[in-house]
Amino acid sequence: MRTKITELLHIDNPIIQGGMAWVAEHHLAAAVSAASGLGIIGAANAPADWVRGEIRKAREITSNPIGVNVMLLSPYADEVAQVLVEEKVPVITTGAGNPGKYMEMWKSAGSKVIPVVASVALARMMERGGADAVIAEGTESGGHIGAATTMTLVPQVRDAVKVPVIAAGGVGDGRGMAACFMLGADAVQIGTRFVVAKESICHENYKERIIKAKDIDSAVTGRSHGHPIRQLRNQMTKEYLKKEQEGVPFEELELMTVGALRNAVVDGDVKHGTVMAGQIAGLISKEQTCQEIIDEIMKEAAALLQGATNE
Ligand code: TUI
C-alpha cells in the first residue's frame, strides 16, 4: 500500500510502532522495520548512550529505516536530541510536549520530524515549525494521553494541516486502520498490539494482562495534576486513584510510580507496577510475530479500503 507516509519514510506498509518506554527497544523496533513497517526505539527517560546503543544494535538486525521517539519530559532529552543527529536517525517522533527547540537541528541533519499532537492547535504550530507529518494521538492510547478521541481528533487535524497525518490511539487491527484512513489518515501508529509481539522483550505477565484485558479494563491516573496516564487497572491504580481523590499532593503520588513501569515491563510485577496499555487491549488476543501482526492488519485493511473505494 502506498500513501504519503510510505513515500516520505521509505517503508512498504503505513504502520508505525509506538515508541513505548521500556518496551520499544532494539529487538521490537528492528522486527517491525524488518517487516516493512517503521520500528521506533523509545528513548523515554533513558540516557543518550543507551539510545545510541539501541540504534546501533537495531541496525545490525535490519537495514530498513528505524526511527526514535523522544519523550520531551525526559531529563536527557537535550543529549538524546544530539545523539540522533550524530547517528543520522532518518525519522524522529516526539511525545509529551513541544519539540520546537530541536526542530532546526534535526531538520538540518536530514531527519524527518513527526511530533505527536493531541490538539489541532499543536498540529498547526508543528506544521508551521517545519514538521514533516504529525501523529494525531487520541485518548484511547496507553500511557500519557490527551483529551480528544481518535475519532474526533484525526479528521480535525486532517482539515487543519497539509502535512500527512498518522492516526494513533485505539488502533489494533485492520478495521481500526481502515477507519483511520476513512477519517483522513495516511498511516497509523500502533502500540499495544506490538507490546505482545513475540519479539517484544516485555515480561510475559504484562503480555498476559493485555491478552486477558476486557474493553473497560483501563483507568486513567493523574488527571487531577495534569499528567494523565492510561494503564490497566490493578492494585496500583486502585491506591493511586483513591489517594488522588483524597487530594494527596502530586509529589507524594509521584513517589508511588517511581520505577513502576520498569517493575511491570521488566520484572513482571503487574499488581503494583504500571501496566500502560491502550483501550484496544480488549481486542488483542494472542502473541504473534511482528511480521504476522503487520501482514494480518494490512490484509484486513486493504480488503476493507478496496471495498470502500469501489462502491
Ligand atoms: O508521550 C506519549 N505517551 C507516553 S510518554 C510516557 S513516559 C511517561 N511516564 C511517566 C510520566 C509521563 C510520561 C508514557 N506514555 N504519547 C504522546 C503524547 N503526547 N500524548 C499526548 C501528547 C501531548 C500532550 C500535550 C503532546 C503535546 C502536548 O502539548 C504540549 C505543549 O507544550 O503544548
CSV table of C-alpha atoms and ligand atoms in Angstrom, one decimal:
chain,number,residue,atom,x,y,z
A,1,MET,CA,0.0,0.0,0.0
A,2,ARG,CA,1.4,3.4,-1.0
A,3,THR,CA,0.5,6.5,0.9
A,4,LYS,CA,2.1,9.9,1.5
A,5,ILE,CA,3.7,8.3,4.6
A,6,THR,CA,5.2,5.3,2.9
A,7,GLU,CA,6.7,7.6,0.3
A,8,LEU,CA,8.0,10.1,3.0
A,9,LEU,CA,9.5,7.4,5.2
A,10,HIS,CA,10.6,4.8,2.6
A,11,ILE,CA,8.6,2.0,4.1
A,12,ASP,CA,6.2,-0.5,2.4
A,13,ASN,CA,3.4,-0.6,5.0
A,14,PRO,CA,1.9,2.5,6.6
A,15,ILE,CA,2.2,1.2,10.1
A,16,ILE,CA,4.4,2.8,12.7
A,17,GLN,CA,5.2,1.3,16.0
A,18,GLY,CA,4.6,3.4,19.1
A,19,GLY,CA,7.8,4.5,21.0
A,20,MET,CA,6.8,2.8,24.2
A,21,ALA,CA,9.0,3.3,27.3
A,22,TRP,CA,11.0,0.2,28.3
A,23,VAL,CA,9.2,-1.9,25.6
A,24,ALA,CA,10.3,-0.2,22.4
A,25,GLU,CA,13.9,-1.3,22.4
A,26,HIS,CA,16.0,-2.6,19.6
A,27,HIS,CA,14.5,-6.1,19.3
A,28,LEU,CA,11.0,-4.8,18.8
A,29,ALA,CA,11.9,-1.8,16.6
A,30,ALA,CA,14.1,-3.9,14.3
A,31,ALA,CA,11.4,-6.6,14.0
A,32,VAL,CA,8.8,-4.0,13.0
A,33,SER,CA,11.1,-2.4,10.5
A,34,ALA,CA,12.2,-5.8,9.1
A,35,ALA,CA,8.5,-6.5,8.5
A,36,SER,CA,8.4,-3.2,6.4
A,37,GLY,CA,6.6,-1.1,9.0
A,38,LEU,CA,8.5,1.6,10.8
A,39,GLY,CA,10.1,0.4,14.1
A,40,ILE,CA,10.7,3.0,16.7
A,41,ILE,CA,13.1,3.0,19.6
A,42,GLY,CA,11.5,4.7,22.6
A,43,ALA,CA,14.1,6.9,24.3
A,44,ALA,CA,11.7,7.6,27.1
A,45,ASN,CA,13.7,8.6,30.2
A,46,ALA,CA,16.8,6.7,29.2
A,47,PRO,CA,20.3,8.3,28.9
A,48,ALA,CA,21.7,9.2,25.5
A,49,ASP,CA,24.3,6.4,25.5
A,50,TRP,CA,21.6,3.8,25.9
A,51,VAL,CA,19.7,5.3,22.9
A,52,ARG,CA,22.9,5.2,20.8
A,53,GLY,CA,23.5,1.6,21.7
A,54,GLU,CA,19.9,0.6,20.8
A,55,ILE,CA,20.1,2.4,17.4
A,56,ARG,CA,23.3,0.5,16.6
A,57,LYS,CA,22.0,-2.9,17.7
A,58,ALA,CA,18.8,-2.4,15.7
A,59,ARG,CA,20.9,-1.6,12.6
A,60,GLU,CA,22.7,-4.9,13.0
A,61,ILE,CA,19.4,-6.7,12.6
A,62,THR,CA,17.9,-4.8,9.7
A,63,SER,CA,19.0,-2.3,7.1
A,64,ASN,CA,15.4,-0.9,6.8
A,65,PRO,CA,14.8,2.5,8.3
A,66,ILE,CA,14.3,2.7,12.0
A,67,GLY,CA,13.1,5.8,14.0
A,68,VAL,CA,13.5,7.1,17.5
A,69,ASN,CA,10.8,8.6,19.8
A,70,VAL,CA,12.0,11.4,22.1
A,71,MET,CA,9.9,11.8,25.2
A,72,LEU,CA,10.2,15.5,25.8
A,73,LEU,CA,9.7,15.4,29.6
A,74,SER,CA,12.9,13.3,29.9
A,75,PRO,CA,15.8,14.9,31.8
A,76,TYR,CA,18.0,13.5,29.0
A,77,ALA,CA,16.0,15.0,26.1
A,78,ASP,CA,18.8,17.5,25.1
A,79,GLU,CA,21.5,14.9,24.9
A,80,VAL,CA,19.3,12.4,23.2
A,81,ALA,CA,18.4,15.0,20.6
A,82,GLN,CA,22.1,15.5,19.9
A,83,VAL,CA,22.8,11.7,19.6
A,84,LEU,CA,20.0,11.4,17.0
A,85,VAL,CA,21.9,14.0,14.8
A,86,GLU,CA,25.2,12.1,15.2
A,87,GLU,CA,23.6,8.8,14.4
A,88,LYS,CA,21.7,10.3,11.4
A,89,VAL,CA,18.4,8.8,12.5
A,90,PRO,CA,16.0,9.1,9.5
A,91,VAL,CA,12.8,9.5,11.4
A,92,ILE,CA,12.3,11.2,14.8
A,93,THR,CA,8.9,11.2,16.6
A,94,THR,CA,8.3,13.2,19.8
A,95,GLY,CA,5.8,12.9,22.6
A,96,ALA,CA,4.6,14.6,25.7
A,97,GLY,CA,5.5,18.1,24.7
A,98,ASN,CA,6.5,20.7,22.0
A,99,PRO,CA,9.7,19.7,20.2
A,100,GLY,CA,10.1,23.2,18.7
A,101,LYS,CA,13.6,23.9,20.1
A,102,TYR,CA,15.0,20.8,18.3
A,103,MET,CA,13.3,21.2,15.0
A,104,GLU,CA,16.1,23.2,13.3
A,105,MET,CA,18.9,20.9,14.3
A,106,TRP,CA,17.0,17.7,13.3
A,107,LYS,CA,15.8,19.1,10.0
A,108,SER,CA,19.3,20.3,9.0
A,109,ALA,CA,20.6,16.8,9.8
A,110,GLY,CA,18.2,15.5,7.3
A,111,SER,CA,15.8,13.7,9.7
A,112,LYS,CA,12.1,13.6,9.1
A,113,VAL,CA,10.4,15.0,12.2
A,114,ILE,CA,7.0,13.8,13.3
A,115,PRO,CA,5.6,15.2,16.6
A,116,VAL,CA,2.7,13.6,18.4
A,117,VAL,CA,-0.1,16.1,18.8
A,118,ALA,CA,-3.2,15.9,20.9
A,119,SER,CA,-4.9,19.0,19.6
A,120,VAL,CA,-5.4,20.9,16.4
A,121,ALA,CA,-3.6,24.0,17.8
A,122,LEU,CA,-0.4,22.0,18.4
A,123,ALA,CA,-0.7,20.3,14.9
A,124,ARG,CA,-0.9,23.7,13.3
A,125,MET,CA,2.1,25.0,15.3
A,126,MET,CA,4.1,22.0,14.4
A,127,GLU,CA,3.4,22.3,10.7
A,128,ARG,CA,4.5,26.0,10.9
A,129,GLY,CA,7.7,24.9,12.7
A,130,GLY,CA,8.6,22.5,9.9
A,131,ALA,CA,7.2,19.1,10.9
A,132,ASP,CA,7.2,16.6,8.1
A,133,ALA,CA,4.0,15.0,9.3
A,134,VAL,CA,2.1,14.8,12.6
A,135,ILE,CA,0.8,11.9,14.7
A,136,ALA,CA,-2.7,12.7,15.9
A,137,GLU,CA,-3.0,10.6,19.1
A,138,GLY,CA,-6.4,10.1,20.7
A,139,THR,CA,-7.1,9.5,24.3
A,140,GLU,CA,-7.7,5.8,23.7
A,141,SER,CA,-3.9,5.4,23.7
A,142,GLY,CA,-1.9,3.9,26.6
A,143,GLY,CA,0.5,6.0,28.6
A,144,HIS,CA,0.5,9.7,28.6
A,145,ILE,CA,-2.7,10.9,26.9
A,146,GLY,CA,-4.5,14.0,25.6
A,147,ALA,CA,-8.3,14.7,25.9
A,148,ALA,CA,-9.7,14.2,22.4
A,149,THR,CA,-10.7,10.9,21.0
A,150,THR,CA,-9.1,9.5,17.8
A,151,MET,CA,-12.5,9.6,16.1
A,152,THR,CA,-12.7,13.4,16.7
A,153,LEU,CA,-9.1,14.4,16.5
A,154,VAL,CA,-8.0,12.8,13.3
A,155,PRO,CA,-10.4,14.5,10.9
A,156,GLN,CA,-10.0,17.9,12.6
A,157,VAL,CA,-6.2,17.6,12.4
A,158,ARG,CA,-6.6,16.4,8.8
A,159,ASP,CA,-8.5,19.6,7.9
A,160,ALA,CA,-6.1,21.9,9.8
A,161,VAL,CA,-2.8,20.9,8.2
A,162,LYS,CA,-1.4,20.0,4.8
A,163,VAL,CA,1.3,17.6,6.0
A,164,PRO,CA,0.5,13.9,6.2
A,165,VAL,CA,-1.4,12.7,9.3
A,166,ILE,CA,-0.7,9.5,11.2
A,167,ALA,CA,-3.6,8.3,13.4
A,168,ALA,CA,-2.9,6.8,16.8
A,169,GLY,CA,-5.0,5.6,19.8
A,170,GLY,CA,-7.3,2.7,19.6
A,171,VAL,CA,-5.9,1.0,16.5
A,172,GLY,CA,-5.4,-2.7,16.9
A,173,ASP,CA,-6.5,-4.4,13.7
A,174,GLY,CA,-7.2,-3.8,10.0
A,175,ARG,CA,-10.7,-2.4,10.8
A,176,GLY,CA,-9.2,0.3,13.0
A,177,MET,CA,-6.6,1.1,10.4
A,178,ALA,CA,-9.3,1.3,7.6
A,179,ALA,CA,-11.4,3.5,9.9
A,180,CYS,CA,-8.5,5.9,10.4
A,181,PHE,CA,-7.9,6.1,6.7
A,182,MET,CA,-11.6,7.0,6.3
A,183,LEU,CA,-11.0,9.8,8.8
A,184,GLY,CA,-8.2,11.1,6.6
A,185,ALA,CA,-5.1,9.5,8.0
A,186,ASP,CA,-2.2,8.4,5.8
A,187,ALA,CA,-0.8,5.9,8.2
A,188,VAL,CA,-1.4,4.5,11.7
A,189,GLN,CA,0.7,4.2,14.8
A,190,ILE,CA,0.1,1.1,16.8
A,191,GLY,CA,1.4,0.5,20.4
A,192,THR,CA,-0.4,-2.0,22.5
A,193,ARG,CA,-0.6,-4.8,19.9
A,194,PHE,CA,3.1,-4.7,19.5
A,195,VAL,CA,3.7,-5.0,23.2
A,196,VAL,CA,2.5,-8.6,22.9
A,197,ALA,CA,4.6,-9.3,19.8
A,198,LYS,CA,6.9,-12.3,20.1
A,199,GLU,CA,9.9,-10.1,19.6
A,200,SER,CA,8.8,-7.7,22.4
A,201,ILE,CA,11.0,-8.2,25.5
A,202,CYS,CA,8.1,-7.2,27.7
A,203,HIS,CA,7.6,-9.6,30.6
A,204,GLU,CA,5.1,-12.4,30.0
A,205,ASN,CA,2.9,-11.3,32.9
A,206,TYR,CA,2.4,-7.9,31.2
A,207,LYS,CA,1.6,-9.5,27.9
A,208,GLU,CA,-0.8,-11.8,29.6
A,209,ARG,CA,-2.6,-8.9,31.2
A,210,ILE,CA,-3.1,-7.3,27.8
A,211,ILE,CA,-4.3,-10.5,26.3
A,212,LYS,CA,-6.8,-11.1,29.1
A,213,ALA,CA,-7.9,-7.5,29.2
A,214,LYS,CA,-11.5,-6.6,28.5
A,215,ASP,CA,-12.9,-3.4,26.9
A,216,ILE,CA,-13.1,-1.3,30.0
A,217,ASP,CA,-10.1,-2.6,32.0
A,218,SER,CA,-8.0,0.6,31.7
A,219,ALA,CA,-8.0,3.5,34.1
A,220,VAL,CA,-6.5,7.0,33.9
A,221,THR,CA,-4.4,8.1,36.8
A,222,GLY,CA,-3.0,11.6,37.2
A,223,ARG,CA,-5.9,13.6,35.7
A,224,SER,CA,-6.0,15.9,38.8
A,225,HIS,CA,-2.4,17.1,38.3
A,226,GLY,CA,-2.3,17.3,34.5
A,227,HIS,CA,-0.3,14.1,33.8
A,228,PRO,CA,-3.0,11.6,32.8
A,229,ILE,CA,-1.6,8.1,32.2
A,230,ARG,CA,-3.8,5.3,30.8
A,231,GLN,CA,-3.0,1.9,32.3
A,232,LEU,CA,-4.7,-1.4,33.1
A,233,ARG,CA,-6.4,-1.5,36.5
A,234,ASN,CA,-4.6,-3.1,39.3
A,235,GLN,CA,-3.6,-2.6,43.0
A,236,MET,CA,-1.6,0.4,42.0
A,237,THR,CA,-4.3,2.2,40.1
A,238,LYS,CA,-6.8,1.5,42.9
A,239,GLU,CA,-4.5,3.0,45.6
A,240,TYR,CA,-3.4,5.9,43.3
A,241,LEU,CA,-6.9,6.9,42.4
A,242,LYS,CA,-8.1,6.7,46.0
A,243,LYS,CA,-5.2,9.0,47.1
A,244,GLU,CA,-5.8,11.3,44.1
A,245,GLN,CA,-9.4,11.7,45.2
A,246,GLU,CA,-8.3,12.4,48.7
A,247,GLY,CA,-6.2,15.3,47.4
A,248,VAL,CA,-2.8,13.8,48.2
A,249,PRO,CA,-0.1,16.2,46.8
A,250,PHE,CA,1.4,15.5,43.4
A,251,GLU,CA,4.9,14.9,44.8
A,252,GLU,CA,3.6,12.1,47.1
A,253,LEU,CA,1.7,10.5,44.2
A,254,GLU,CA,4.7,10.6,42.0
A,255,LEU,CA,6.7,8.7,44.6
A,256,MET,CA,4.3,5.8,44.2
A,257,THR,CA,5.1,5.5,40.5
A,258,VAL,CA,8.9,5.8,40.5
A,259,GLY,CA,10.2,2.8,38.7
A,260,ALA,CA,6.7,1.3,38.5
A,261,LEU,CA,6.7,0.9,34.7
A,262,ARG,CA,10.0,-0.8,34.7
A,263,ASN,CA,8.8,-3.1,37.5
A,264,ALA,CA,5.9,-4.2,35.3
A,265,VAL,CA,7.7,-4.4,32.0
A,266,VAL,CA,11.0,-5.9,33.1
A,267,ASP,CA,10.2,-7.7,36.4
A,268,GLY,CA,6.6,-8.7,35.6
A,269,ASP,CA,5.1,-7.0,38.7
A,270,VAL,CA,1.7,-6.4,37.2
A,271,LYS,CA,0.0,-5.9,40.6
A,272,HIS,CA,1.9,-3.0,41.9
A,273,GLY,CA,3.6,-1.8,38.7
A,274,THR,CA,2.3,0.5,36.0
A,275,VAL,CA,0.8,-1.6,33.2
A,276,MET,CA,0.4,1.1,30.4
A,277,ALA,CA,-1.9,-0.1,27.6
A,278,GLY,CA,-4.5,1.4,25.3
A,279,GLN,CA,-8.2,0.9,25.3
A,280,ILE,CA,-7.9,-1.6,22.4
A,281,ALA,CA,-6.2,-4.1,24.7
A,282,GLY,CA,-9.6,-5.9,25.0
A,283,LEU,CA,-9.3,-6.8,21.3
A,284,ILE,CA,-5.8,-8.2,21.5
A,285,SER,CA,-6.0,-12.0,21.9
A,286,LYS,CA,-2.6,-13.5,21.1
A,287,GLU,CA,1.1,-13.2,20.9
A,288,GLN,CA,2.3,-13.1,17.2
A,289,THR,CA,5.5,-12.1,15.4
A,290,CYS,CA,5.7,-8.5,14.1
A,291,GLN,CA,5.5,-9.9,10.6
A,292,GLU,CA,2.3,-11.8,11.4
A,293,ILE,CA,0.8,-8.7,13.0
A,294,ILE,CA,1.6,-6.4,10.1
A,295,ASP,CA,0.6,-8.9,7.5
A,296,GLU,CA,-2.8,-9.5,9.2
A,297,ILE,CA,-3.6,-5.9,9.7
A,298,MET,CA,-2.6,-4.9,6.1
A,299,LYS,CA,-4.6,-7.7,4.6
A,300,GLU,CA,-7.7,-6.8,6.6
A,301,ALA,CA,-7.3,-3.0,6.0
A,302,ALA,CA,-6.6,-3.4,2.3
A,303,ALA,CA,-9.8,-5.5,1.8
A,304,LEU,CA,-11.9,-3.0,3.6
A,305,LEU,CA,-10.5,0.0,1.9
A,306,GLN,CA,-10.8,-1.5,-1.5
A,307,GLY,CA,-14.5,-2.3,-0.8
A,308,ALA,CA,-15.0,1.3,0.3
A,309,THR,CA,-13.5,2.9,-2.8
A,310,ASN,CA,-15.2,0.5,-5.3
A,311,GLU,CA,-18.7,1.3,-4.1
B,1,TUI,O1,4.1,10.6,25.1
B,1,TUI,C1,3.2,9.8,24.9
B,1,TUI,N1,2.9,8.8,25.7
B,1,TUI,C2,3.7,8.4,26.8
B,1,TUI,S1,5.1,9.1,27.3
B,1,TUI,C3,5.2,8.1,28.5
B,1,TUI,S2,6.5,8.1,29.6
B,1,TUI,C4,5.9,8.9,30.9
B,1,TUI,N2,6.0,8.3,32.1
B,1,TUI,C5,5.5,8.8,33.2
B,1,TUI,C6,5.0,10.1,33.1
B,1,TUI,C7,5.0,10.8,32.0
B,1,TUI,C8,5.4,10.2,30.8
B,1,TUI,C9,4.2,7.2,28.5
B,1,TUI,N3,3.3,7.4,27.5
B,1,TUI,N4,2.3,10.0,23.9
B,1,TUI,C10,2.5,11.1,23.0
B,1,TUI,C11,1.6,12.2,23.5
B,1,TUI,N5,1.9,13.4,23.5
B,1,TUI,N6,0.4,12.1,24.0
B,1,TUI,C12,-0.1,13.3,24.3
B,1,TUI,C13,0.9,14.2,24.0
B,1,TUI,C14,1.0,15.6,24.1
B,1,TUI,C15,0.2,16.2,25.0
B,1,TUI,C16,0.2,17.6,25.1
B,1,TUI,C17,1.8,16.3,23.3
B,1,TUI,C18,1.9,17.6,23.4
B,1,TUI,C19,1.1,18.3,24.3
B,1,TUI,O2,1.2,19.7,24.4
B,1,TUI,C20,2.4,20.2,24.8
B,1,TUI,C21,2.5,21.6,24.7
B,1,TUI,O3,3.5,22.1,25.3
B,1,TUI,O4,1.7,22.3,24.1
